[in-house]
Tab-separated table of C-alpha atoms in Angstrom:
chain	number	residue	atom	x	y	z
A	150	MET	CA	-50.986	36.936	8.669
A	151	PHE	CA	-49.281	35.703	11.720
A	152	ARG	CA	-49.944	32.568	13.598
A	153	ARG	CA	-49.224	31.593	17.037
A	154	GLY	CA	-46.283	29.143	17.463
A	155	ARG	CA	-45.094	29.821	13.849
A	156	SER	CA	-41.960	31.978	12.740
A	157	LEU	CA	-42.424	35.443	11.740
A	158	THR	CA	-40.883	34.259	8.447
A	159	ILE	CA	-42.765	31.024	7.702
A	160	SER	CA	-45.579	33.623	7.770
A	161	ASN	CA	-44.460	36.011	5.144
A	162	LEU	CA	-43.023	32.774	3.208
A	163	GLU	CA	-46.349	31.945	2.961
A	164	TYR	CA	-48.647	34.427	2.473
A	165	LEU	CA	-45.889	35.683	-0.374
A	166	ALA	CA	-46.452	31.803	-1.857
A	167	GLN	CA	-50.158	32.605	-3.276
A	168	PHE	CA	-48.215	34.696	-5.573
A	169	ASP	CA	-47.414	34.403	-9.668
A	170	ASP	CA	-44.741	36.855	-9.633
A	171	ALA	CA	-43.301	39.671	-7.548
A	172	ASP	CA	-45.310	42.288	-9.326
A	173	ASP	CA	-48.819	40.539	-8.229
A	174	ALA	CA	-47.086	40.664	-4.421
A	175	LEU	CA	-46.135	44.514	-4.830
A	176	ALA	CA	-49.747	45.385	-6.175
A	177	ALA	CA	-51.088	43.355	-3.435
A	178	ALA	CA	-49.098	44.678	-0.964
A	179	ALA	CA	-49.929	48.326	-1.953
A	180	THR	CA	-52.692	47.825	-1.166
A	181	ILE	CA	-52.461	46.573	2.273
A	182	GLY	CA	-51.314	49.699	3.552
A	183	THR	CA	-49.131	50.135	7.024
A	184	PRO	CA	-49.071	46.734	8.910
A	185	PRO	CA	-49.788	46.898	12.299
A	186	ALA	CA	-45.980	46.644	14.291
A	187	ILE	CA	-45.033	43.358	15.866
A	188	LEU	CA	-42.822	44.177	18.849
A	189	PRO	CA	-41.276	41.203	19.617
A	190	ARG	CA	-40.142	41.144	23.644
A	191	LEU	CA	-37.388	39.388	25.389
A	192	ARG	CA	-38.271	36.603	27.190
A	193	THR	CA	-35.376	35.939	30.548
A	194	ASP	CA	-35.201	33.976	33.613
A	195	ALA	CA	-34.604	35.767	37.492
A	196	ASP	CA	-30.917	36.329	36.149
A	197	GLY	CA	-31.806	38.044	33.675
A	198	ARG	CA	-30.456	35.670	30.803
A	199	VAL	CA	-32.958	35.096	27.660
A	200	ILE	CA	-34.786	32.091	27.470
A	201	GLY	CA	-37.781	33.450	24.616
A	202	VAL	CA	-39.622	35.561	22.832
A	203	ILE	CA	-42.764	37.034	23.956
A	204	LEU	CA	-44.636	38.503	20.630
A	205	PRO	CA	-48.058	40.595	21.333
A	206	GLY	CA	-51.174	38.320	22.626
A	207	ASP	CA	-49.154	36.030	24.818
A	208	ALA	CA	-50.211	36.678	28.460
A	209	ASP	CA	-47.073	37.783	30.092
A	210	TYR	CA	-46.656	40.628	26.963
A	211	VAL	CA	-46.397	43.995	28.194
A	212	ARG	CA	-46.686	47.464	25.819
Protein backbone atom coordinates (compact mmCIF):
# COMPACT_ATOMS: atom_id res chain seq x y z
CA MET A 1 0.00 0.00 0.00
CA PHE A 2 2.71 2.51 0.94
CA ARG A 3 4.97 3.71 -1.84
CA ARG A 4 8.29 5.40 -1.17
CA GLY A 5 8.00 9.16 -1.37
CA ARG A 6 4.24 9.22 -0.80
CA SER A 7 2.48 10.55 2.26
CA LEU A 8 0.95 7.77 4.34
CA THR A 9 -2.34 9.70 4.34
CA ILE A 10 -2.35 9.92 0.53
CA SER A 11 -1.50 6.22 0.22
CA ASN A 12 -4.32 5.27 2.59
CA LEU A 13 -6.84 7.48 0.78
CA GLU A 14 -5.82 5.98 -2.58
CA TYR A 15 -6.38 2.51 -1.14
CA LEU A 16 -9.82 3.45 0.24
CA ALA A 17 -10.90 5.06 -3.04
CA GLN A 18 -11.44 1.63 -4.61
CA PHE A 19 -14.42 0.92 -2.34
CA ASP A 20 -17.97 2.13 -2.94
CA ASP A 21 -18.74 2.72 0.73
CA ALA A 22 -17.45 2.32 4.27
CA ASP A 23 -19.05 -1.12 4.66
CA ASP A 24 -17.07 -2.44 1.67
CA ALA A 25 -13.86 -0.92 3.03
CA LEU A 26 -14.44 -2.45 6.47
CA ALA A 27 -15.20 -5.86 4.96
CA ALA A 28 -11.95 -5.74 2.99
CA ALA A 29 -10.04 -4.58 6.06
CA ALA A 30 -11.32 -7.58 8.02
CA THR A 31 -9.57 -9.91 5.54
CA ILE A 32 -6.18 -8.19 5.81
CA GLY A 33 -5.39 -9.15 9.39
CA THR A 34 -2.95 -7.14 11.46
CA PRO A 35 -1.11 -4.65 9.28
CA PRO A 36 2.64 -4.25 9.70
CA ALA A 37 3.69 -1.33 11.86
CA ILE A 38 5.38 1.51 10.02
CA LEU A 39 7.59 3.21 12.59
CA PRO A 40 9.03 6.45 11.25
CA ARG A 41 12.08 8.00 12.89
CA LEU A 42 13.04 11.66 13.01
CA ARG A 43 16.01 12.73 10.91
CA THR A 44 18.14 15.27 12.77
CA ASP A 45 21.12 17.42 11.85
CA ALA A 46 24.40 17.62 13.79
CA ASP A 47 22.79 20.09 16.22
CA GLY A 48 19.86 17.77 16.95
CA ARG A 49 17.30 19.79 14.99
CA VAL A 50 14.64 17.77 13.20
CA ILE A 51 15.15 18.01 9.44
CA GLY A 52 12.91 15.22 8.19
CA VAL A 53 11.44 11.79 8.65
CA ILE A 54 13.11 8.43 8.02
CA LEU A 55 10.91 5.48 7.00
CA PRO A 56 11.64 1.75 6.89
CA GLY A 57 13.51 1.08 3.67
CA ASP A 58 15.45 4.35 3.78
CA ALA A 59 19.22 3.81 3.82
CA ASP A 60 19.67 5.52 7.20
CA TYR A 61 16.72 3.84 8.95
CA VAL A 62 17.87 1.98 12.07
CA ARG A 63 15.51 -0.34 13.96
